[in-house]
mmCIF file of C-alpha atoms in Angstrom:
data_model
loop_
_atom_site.group_PDB
_atom_site.id
_atom_site.type_symbol
_atom_site.label_atom_id
_atom_site.label_comp_id
_atom_site.label_asym_id
_atom_site.label_seq_id
_atom_site.Cartn_x
_atom_site.Cartn_y
_atom_site.Cartn_z
ATOM 1 C CA MET A 29 114.708 98.638 68.272
ATOM 2 C CA SER A 30 111.134 99.428 69.252
ATOM 3 C CA GLN A 31 109.774 97.234 72.047
ATOM 4 C CA LYS A 32 105.992 96.860 72.147
ATOM 5 C CA LYS A 33 105.581 95.145 75.525
ATOM 6 C CA ALA A 34 107.699 95.762 78.587
ATOM 7 C CA ILE A 35 108.100 95.242 82.322
ATOM 8 C CA LEU A 36 109.167 98.050 84.639
ATOM 9 C CA LEU A 37 110.622 97.057 88.005
ATOM 10 C CA VAL A 38 110.356 99.862 90.553
ATOM 11 C CA SER A 39 112.342 99.847 93.800
ATOM 12 C CA PHE A 40 112.947 102.356 96.556
ATOM 13 C CA GLY A 41 116.682 101.700 96.191
ATOM 14 C CA THR A 42 119.687 101.355 98.478
ATOM 15 C CA SER A 43 123.075 103.017 98.831
ATOM 16 C CA TYR A 44 124.605 99.686 99.914
ATOM 17 C CA LEU A 45 125.908 98.187 96.669
ATOM 18 C CA GLU A 46 126.560 94.757 98.186
ATOM 19 C CA SER A 47 122.931 94.519 99.285
ATOM 20 C CA LYS A 48 121.776 95.860 95.900
ATOM 21 C CA ALA A 49 123.603 93.011 94.172
ATOM 22 C CA LYS A 50 121.985 90.400 96.441
ATOM 23 C CA THR A 51 118.434 91.769 96.258
ATOM 24 C CA ILE A 52 117.309 94.276 93.627
ATOM 25 C CA ASP A 53 119.762 92.976 91.017
ATOM 26 C CA ARG A 54 118.733 89.366 91.727
ATOM 27 C CA ILE A 55 115.084 90.241 91.203
ATOM 28 C CA PHE A 56 115.985 91.946 87.913
ATOM 29 C CA THR A 57 117.892 88.824 86.823
ATOM 30 C CA ASP A 58 115.017 86.545 87.852
ATOM 31 C CA VAL A 59 112.521 88.598 85.854
ATOM 32 C CA THR A 60 114.804 88.716 82.807
ATOM 33 C CA GLU A 61 115.199 84.925 82.893
ATOM 34 C CA HIS A 62 111.518 84.155 83.438
ATOM 35 C CA PHE A 63 110.113 86.634 80.926
ATOM 36 C CA PRO A 64 112.524 86.703 77.946
ATOM 37 C CA ASP A 65 109.892 88.058 75.540
ATOM 38 C CA TYR A 66 109.657 91.367 77.388
ATOM 39 C CA ALA A 67 111.919 94.393 77.461
ATOM 40 C CA ILE A 68 112.886 94.900 81.123
ATOM 41 C CA TYR A 69 113.350 98.384 82.570
ATOM 42 C CA GLU A 70 114.087 99.448 86.125
ATOM 43 C CA ALA A 71 113.636 102.604 88.173
ATOM 44 C CA TRP A 72 114.225 103.713 91.758
ATOM 45 C CA THR A 73 112.004 106.090 93.663
ATOM 46 C CA SER A 74 114.447 107.553 96.216
ATOM 47 C CA LYS A 75 115.949 110.706 94.731
ATOM 48 C CA MET A 76 118.337 110.949 97.682
ATOM 49 C CA ILE A 77 119.787 107.485 97.058
ATOM 50 C CA LEU A 78 120.006 108.091 93.312
ATOM 51 C CA ASN A 79 122.021 111.257 93.973
ATOM 52 C CA ILE A 80 124.346 109.418 96.379
ATOM 53 C CA LEU A 81 125.099 106.719 93.809
ATOM 54 C CA ARG A 82 125.737 109.250 91.048
ATOM 55 C CA LYS A 83 128.156 111.304 93.157
ATOM 56 C CA ARG A 84 129.848 108.527 95.127
ATOM 57 C CA ASP A 85 129.947 105.662 92.617
ATOM 58 C CA ASN A 86 129.326 107.337 89.250
ATOM 59 C CA LEU A 87 126.390 104.931 88.979
ATOM 60 C CA SER A 88 123.322 106.182 87.143
ATOM 61 C CA ILE A 89 120.011 104.414 87.788
ATOM 62 C CA PRO A 90 116.891 106.016 86.309
ATOM 63 C CA SER A 91 114.183 107.595 88.405
ATOM 64 C CA VAL A 92 110.591 106.667 87.592
ATOM 65 C CA GLU A 93 110.276 109.867 85.555
ATOM 66 C CA GLU A 94 113.429 109.093 83.553
ATOM 67 C CA ALA A 95 112.422 105.463 82.992
ATOM 68 C CA MET A 96 109.029 106.563 81.674
ATOM 69 C CA GLU A 97 110.692 108.961 79.221
ATOM 70 C CA THR A 98 112.707 106.046 77.830
ATOM 71 C CA ILE A 99 109.700 103.719 77.742
ATOM 72 C CA VAL A 100 107.631 106.254 75.820
ATOM 73 C CA ALA A 101 110.521 106.956 73.429
ATOM 74 C CA ASP A 102 110.995 103.218 72.824
ATOM 75 C CA GLY A 103 107.422 102.883 71.634
ATOM 76 C CA VAL A 104 106.199 100.535 74.362
ATOM 77 C CA GLN A 105 102.487 99.868 73.983
ATOM 78 C CA LYS A 106 101.818 97.523 76.902
ATOM 79 C CA LEU A 107 103.616 98.188 80.186
ATOM 80 C CA THR A 108 103.432 95.977 83.273
ATOM 81 C CA VAL A 109 104.795 97.563 86.444
ATOM 82 C CA GLN A 110 106.087 95.386 89.279
ATOM 83 C CA PRO A 111 107.081 97.279 92.413
ATOM 84 C CA THR A 112 109.525 95.650 94.797
ATOM 85 C CA HIS A 113 107.931 97.673 97.598
ATOM 86 C CA LEU A 114 106.799 95.656 100.588
ATOM 87 C CA ILE A 115 103.474 97.394 101.213
ATOM 88 C CA ASN A 116 100.849 99.443 99.410
ATOM 89 C CA GLY A 117 102.114 102.586 101.098
ATOM 90 C CA LEU A 118 103.160 106.120 100.235
ATOM 91 C CA GLU A 119 106.033 105.182 97.882
ATOM 92 C CA ASN A 120 103.710 102.884 95.939
ATOM 93 C CA ASP A 121 100.968 105.521 95.701
ATOM 94 C CA ILE A 122 103.401 108.144 94.407
ATOM 95 C CA MET A 123 104.890 105.678 91.917
ATOM 96 C CA ILE A 124 101.481 104.866 90.439
ATOM 97 C CA HIS A 125 100.599 108.557 90.133
ATOM 98 C CA THR A 126 103.949 109.380 88.508
ATOM 99 C CA ILE A 127 103.658 106.612 85.913
ATOM 100 C CA LEU A 128 100.049 107.367 84.986
ATOM 101 C CA GLU A 129 100.918 111.049 84.680
ATOM 102 C CA ARG A 130 103.661 110.281 82.165
ATOM 103 C CA ALA A 131 102.200 107.361 80.237
ATOM 104 C CA MET A 132 100.985 108.283 76.781
ATOM 105 C CA ASP A 133 97.414 107.414 75.810
ATOM 106 C CA SER A 134 98.856 104.726 73.558
ATOM 107 C CA ILE A 135 100.386 102.827 76.517
ATOM 108 C CA GLU A 136 98.283 100.282 78.393
ATOM 109 C CA VAL A 137 99.602 100.168 81.959
ATOM 110 C CA THR A 138 99.040 97.352 84.459
ATOM 111 C CA PHE A 139 100.231 97.644 88.069
ATOM 112 C CA CYS A 140 101.152 94.455 89.938
ATOM 113 C CA ASP A 141 100.933 94.015 93.692
ATOM 114 C CA PRO A 142 103.688 94.851 96.185
ATOM 115 C CA LEU A 143 104.995 91.969 98.288
ATOM 116 C CA LEU A 144 102.491 92.201 101.153
ATOM 117 C CA THR A 145 99.107 92.731 99.555
ATOM 118 C CA THR A 146 96.863 89.778 100.410
ATOM 119 C CA THR A 147 96.537 87.673 103.546
ATOM 120 C CA GLU A 148 98.008 84.780 101.561
ATOM 121 C CA ASP A 149 101.010 86.971 100.707
ATOM 122 C CA HIS A 150 101.524 87.611 104.409
ATOM 123 C CA ARG A 151 101.418 83.900 105.196
ATOM 124 C CA LYS A 152 103.836 83.009 102.376
ATOM 125 C CA VAL A 153 106.364 85.655 103.413
ATOM 126 C CA LEU A 154 106.311 84.633 107.072
ATOM 127 C CA ASN A 155 106.508 80.922 106.251
ATOM 128 C CA CYS A 156 109.526 81.603 104.026
ATOM 129 C CA LEU A 157 111.352 83.299 106.906
ATOM 130 C CA MET A 158 110.271 80.729 109.485
ATOM 131 C CA ALA A 159 111.723 77.946 107.317
ATOM 132 C CA GLU A 160 115.092 79.738 107.469
ATOM 133 C CA TYR A 161 115.080 80.196 111.250
ATOM 134 C CA LYS A 162 113.309 77.073 112.451
ATOM 135 C CA THR A 163 116.182 75.912 114.668
ATOM 136 C CA LEU A 164 115.726 78.619 117.319
ATOM 137 C CA SER A 165 115.278 77.297 120.850
ATOM 138 C CA HIS A 166 112.437 78.282 123.168
ATOM 139 C CA GLU A 167 114.880 80.585 124.974
ATOM 140 C CA GLU A 168 115.640 82.566 121.804
ATOM 141 C CA ALA A 169 113.532 85.210 120.113
ATOM 142 C CA LEU A 170 113.657 86.315 116.484
ATOM 143 C CA VAL A 171 112.850 90.016 116.186
ATOM 144 C CA LEU A 172 112.070 91.386 112.720
ATOM 145 C CA MET A 173 112.643 95.093 112.097
ATOM 146 C CA GLY A 174 110.294 96.654 109.546
ATOM 147 C CA HIS A 175 110.447 100.247 108.355
ATOM 148 C CA GLY A 176 107.051 101.626 109.297
ATOM 149 C CA THR A 177 105.122 104.494 107.744
ATOM 150 C CA THR A 178 102.607 107.231 108.529
ATOM 151 C CA HIS A 179 100.465 105.785 105.706
ATOM 152 C CA HIS A 180 97.428 103.753 106.786
ATOM 153 C CA ALA A 181 99.063 100.669 105.222
ATOM 154 C CA ASN A 182 101.288 100.560 108.337
ATOM 155 C CA SER A 183 98.623 98.344 109.928
ATOM 156 C CA VAL A 184 100.088 95.423 107.976
ATOM 157 C CA TYR A 185 103.001 95.208 110.445
ATOM 158 C CA ALA A 186 100.773 94.643 113.470
ATOM 159 C CA ALA A 187 98.733 92.149 111.436
ATOM 160 C CA LEU A 188 101.919 90.236 110.587
ATOM 161 C CA ASP A 189 102.988 90.152 114.255
ATOM 162 C CA TYR A 190 99.540 88.788 115.139
ATOM 163 C CA MET A 191 99.765 86.199 112.350
ATOM 164 C CA LEU A 192 103.125 84.980 113.703
ATOM 165 C CA LYS A 193 101.457 84.079 116.973
ATOM 166 C CA ASP A 194 98.549 82.473 115.090
ATOM 167 C CA LEU A 195 101.076 80.364 113.157
ATOM 168 C CA GLU A 196 102.392 79.186 116.545
ATOM 169 C CA HIS A 197 105.599 81.187 116.632
ATOM 170 C CA PRO A 198 105.261 82.837 120.056
ATOM 171 C CA ASN A 199 108.941 83.840 120.160
ATOM 172 C CA ILE A 200 108.981 85.707 116.842
ATOM 173 C CA PHE A 201 108.141 89.411 116.908
ATOM 174 C CA LEU A 202 107.749 92.040 114.208
ATOM 175 C CA GLY A 203 108.040 95.766 114.831
ATOM 176 C CA THR A 204 109.000 98.951 112.998
ATOM 177 C CA VAL A 205 111.674 101.635 113.224
ATOM 178 C CA GLU A 206 109.359 104.555 112.554
ATOM 179 C CA ALA A 207 105.836 103.531 113.542
ATOM 180 C CA TYR A 208 103.829 100.826 115.379
ATOM 181 C CA PRO A 209 104.636 98.249 116.699
ATOM 182 C CA SER A 210 107.634 100.102 118.129
ATOM 183 C CA PHE A 211 110.771 98.760 119.778
ATOM 184 C CA GLN A 212 109.292 99.458 123.203
ATOM 185 C CA THR A 213 106.164 97.484 122.284
ATOM 186 C CA LEU A 214 108.281 94.451 121.395
ATOM 187 C CA LEU A 215 110.521 94.790 124.459
ATOM 188 C CA ARG A 216 107.511 94.760 126.774
ATOM 189 C CA GLN A 217 106.212 91.606 125.072
ATOM 190 C CA ILE A 218 109.590 89.836 125.170
ATOM 191 C CA GLN A 219 110.129 90.655 128.858
ATOM 192 C CA LYS A 220 107.005 88.637 129.634
ATOM 193 C CA THR A 221 108.570 85.494 128.120
ATOM 194 C CA SER A 222 111.421 83.144 129.093
ATOM 195 C CA VAL A 223 113.587 84.446 126.233
ATOM 196 C CA LYS A 224 117.284 84.795 127.083
ATOM 197 C CA ARG A 225 118.801 85.703 123.700
ATOM 198 C CA ILE A 226 117.678 87.858 120.748
ATOM 199 C CA HIS A 227 118.235 87.366 117.015
ATOM 200 C CA LEU A 228 117.669 90.541 114.969
ATOM 201 C CA LEU A 229 116.672 90.442 111.294
ATOM 202 C CA PRO A 230 115.689 93.282 108.938
ATOM 203 C CA PHE A 231 112.183 92.980 107.503
ATOM 204 C CA MET A 232 113.069 95.102 104.474
ATOM 205 C CA LEU A 233 113.936 94.283 100.875
ATOM 206 C CA THR A 234 117.548 95.398 101.235
ATOM 207 C CA ALA A 235 119.940 95.445 104.184
ATOM 208 C CA GLY A 236 120.818 99.132 104.064
ATOM 209 C CA ASP A 237 121.072 101.968 106.579
ATOM 210 C CA HIS A 238 118.231 100.766 108.794
ATOM 211 C CA ALA A 239 119.640 97.235 109.030
ATOM 212 C CA ASN A 240 123.267 98.261 109.544
ATOM 213 C CA LYS A 241 122.706 101.279 111.781
ATOM 214 C CA ASP A 242 119.229 101.402 113.358
ATOM 215 C CA MET A 243 119.152 97.647 113.915
ATOM 216 C CA ALA A 244 122.763 96.447 114.273
ATOM 217 C CA GLY A 245 124.682 99.667 114.971
ATOM 218 C CA ASN A 246 126.666 100.342 118.141
ATOM 219 C CA GLN A 247 124.981 103.651 118.942
ATOM 220 C CA LYS A 248 122.844 103.747 122.106
ATOM 221 C CA ASP A 249 119.492 103.926 120.318
ATOM 222 C CA SER A 250 120.020 100.995 117.927
ATOM 223 C CA TRP A 251 117.805 97.966 118.560
ATOM 224 C CA LYS A 252 120.926 95.882 119.258
ATOM 225 C CA SER A 253 122.168 98.309 121.906
ATOM 226 C CA GLN A 254 118.760 98.705 123.508
ATOM 227 C CA PHE A 255 118.229 94.950 123.799
ATOM 228 C CA GLU A 256 121.722 94.560 125.234
ATOM 229 C CA ALA A 257 120.992 97.329 127.738
ATOM 230 C CA ALA A 258 117.897 95.367 128.753
ATOM 231 C CA GLY A 259 120.119 92.348 129.474
ATOM 232 C CA TYR A 260 119.789 90.277 126.304
ATOM 233 C CA PRO A 261 122.725 88.962 124.246
ATOM 234 C CA VAL A 262 122.043 89.847 120.584
ATOM 235 C CA ILE A 263 122.924 88.183 117.279
ATOM 236 C CA CYS A 264 122.349 90.310 114.153
ATOM 237 C CA HIS A 265 121.565 88.817 110.745
ATOM 238 C CA ILE A 266 122.258 91.377 108.006
ATOM 239 C CA LYS A 267 120.152 89.862 105.252
ATOM 240 C CA GLY A 268 117.495 91.683 103.221
ATOM 241 C CA LEU A 269 114.242 89.979 102.240
ATOM 242 C CA GLY A 270 115.290 90.079 98.589
ATOM 243 C CA GLU A 271 118.053 87.577 99.375
ATOM 244 C CA TYR A 272 115.525 84.789 100.004
ATOM 245 C CA GLU A 273 114.513 82.851 96.904
ATOM 246 C CA GLY A 274 111.060 82.232 98.330
ATOM 247 C CA ILE A 275 110.459 85.974 98.691
ATOM 248 C CA ARG A 276 111.667 86.674 95.146
ATOM 249 C CA ASN A 277 109.314 83.979 93.889
ATOM 250 C CA ILE A 278 106.352 85.840 95.382
ATOM 251 C CA TYR A 279 107.279 88.886 93.295
ATOM 252 C CA LEU A 280 107.444 86.631 90.215
ATOM 253 C CA GLU A 281 103.979 85.275 91.020
ATOM 254 C CA HIS A 282 102.588 88.794 91.309
ATOM 255 C CA LEU A 283 104.209 89.748 88.016
ATOM 256 C CA GLN A 284 102.905 86.647 86.246
ATOM 257 C CA LYS A 285 99.399 87.477 87.435
ATOM 258 C CA GLY A 286 99.754 91.038 86.161
ATOM 259 C CA LEU A 287 100.990 89.900 82.742
ATOM 260 C CA LEU A 288 97.818 87.839 82.344
ATOM 261 C CA HIS A 289 95.736 90.962 82.851
#
């Protein structure tokens, strides 16, 4: 059957199937339920993860290139693309280029915003998380681990950390694994406070390798181990952002706005 209007959900992906079910699959289900008049497609951008799933689990998820081949073959005329990316970074830039390169002239393509695009997005995301962890005492800190990127969009992480303080959450900190603010930046800030215990939470869509290894792993360079070495007891929360209904609703809002384009 030829579908004339469609939605394409694009994610980086994860090799952790349990996290996939709680995050990316939930977003797909939400979109299917809220927009029943559209054909829903999905694609992942990480070729490495796609290869792992094919070899390890015999699970085939289309790449962006493969999804576009199907969309063109199905006769889609109006395509709305909703990335589940957090920021307007490198993965998002490449995704847009790949889709435009493969879209036929007959396809009208609209790109919706990643999660953290506007200042209001930032506030909504942080307020969603703060509502979940509002019972922390003044002697506890919540430390959010973001990914980080060499792309100029990395500045969003420092802006979010600043906004947390502006929203009167002095004991909540946001850093990155691969960029700025770094672990050492956060440690220096926390050591200036009266904090005696650390809660660690991934600031990523899924709770995959970074959450389970770089954040909560037992190796010496994990954030958990480094905080413990600095004298802080640590509690790890292995929960991706896609598991929070409030976060998923922001994606739905972005998609709804794009469909009105």
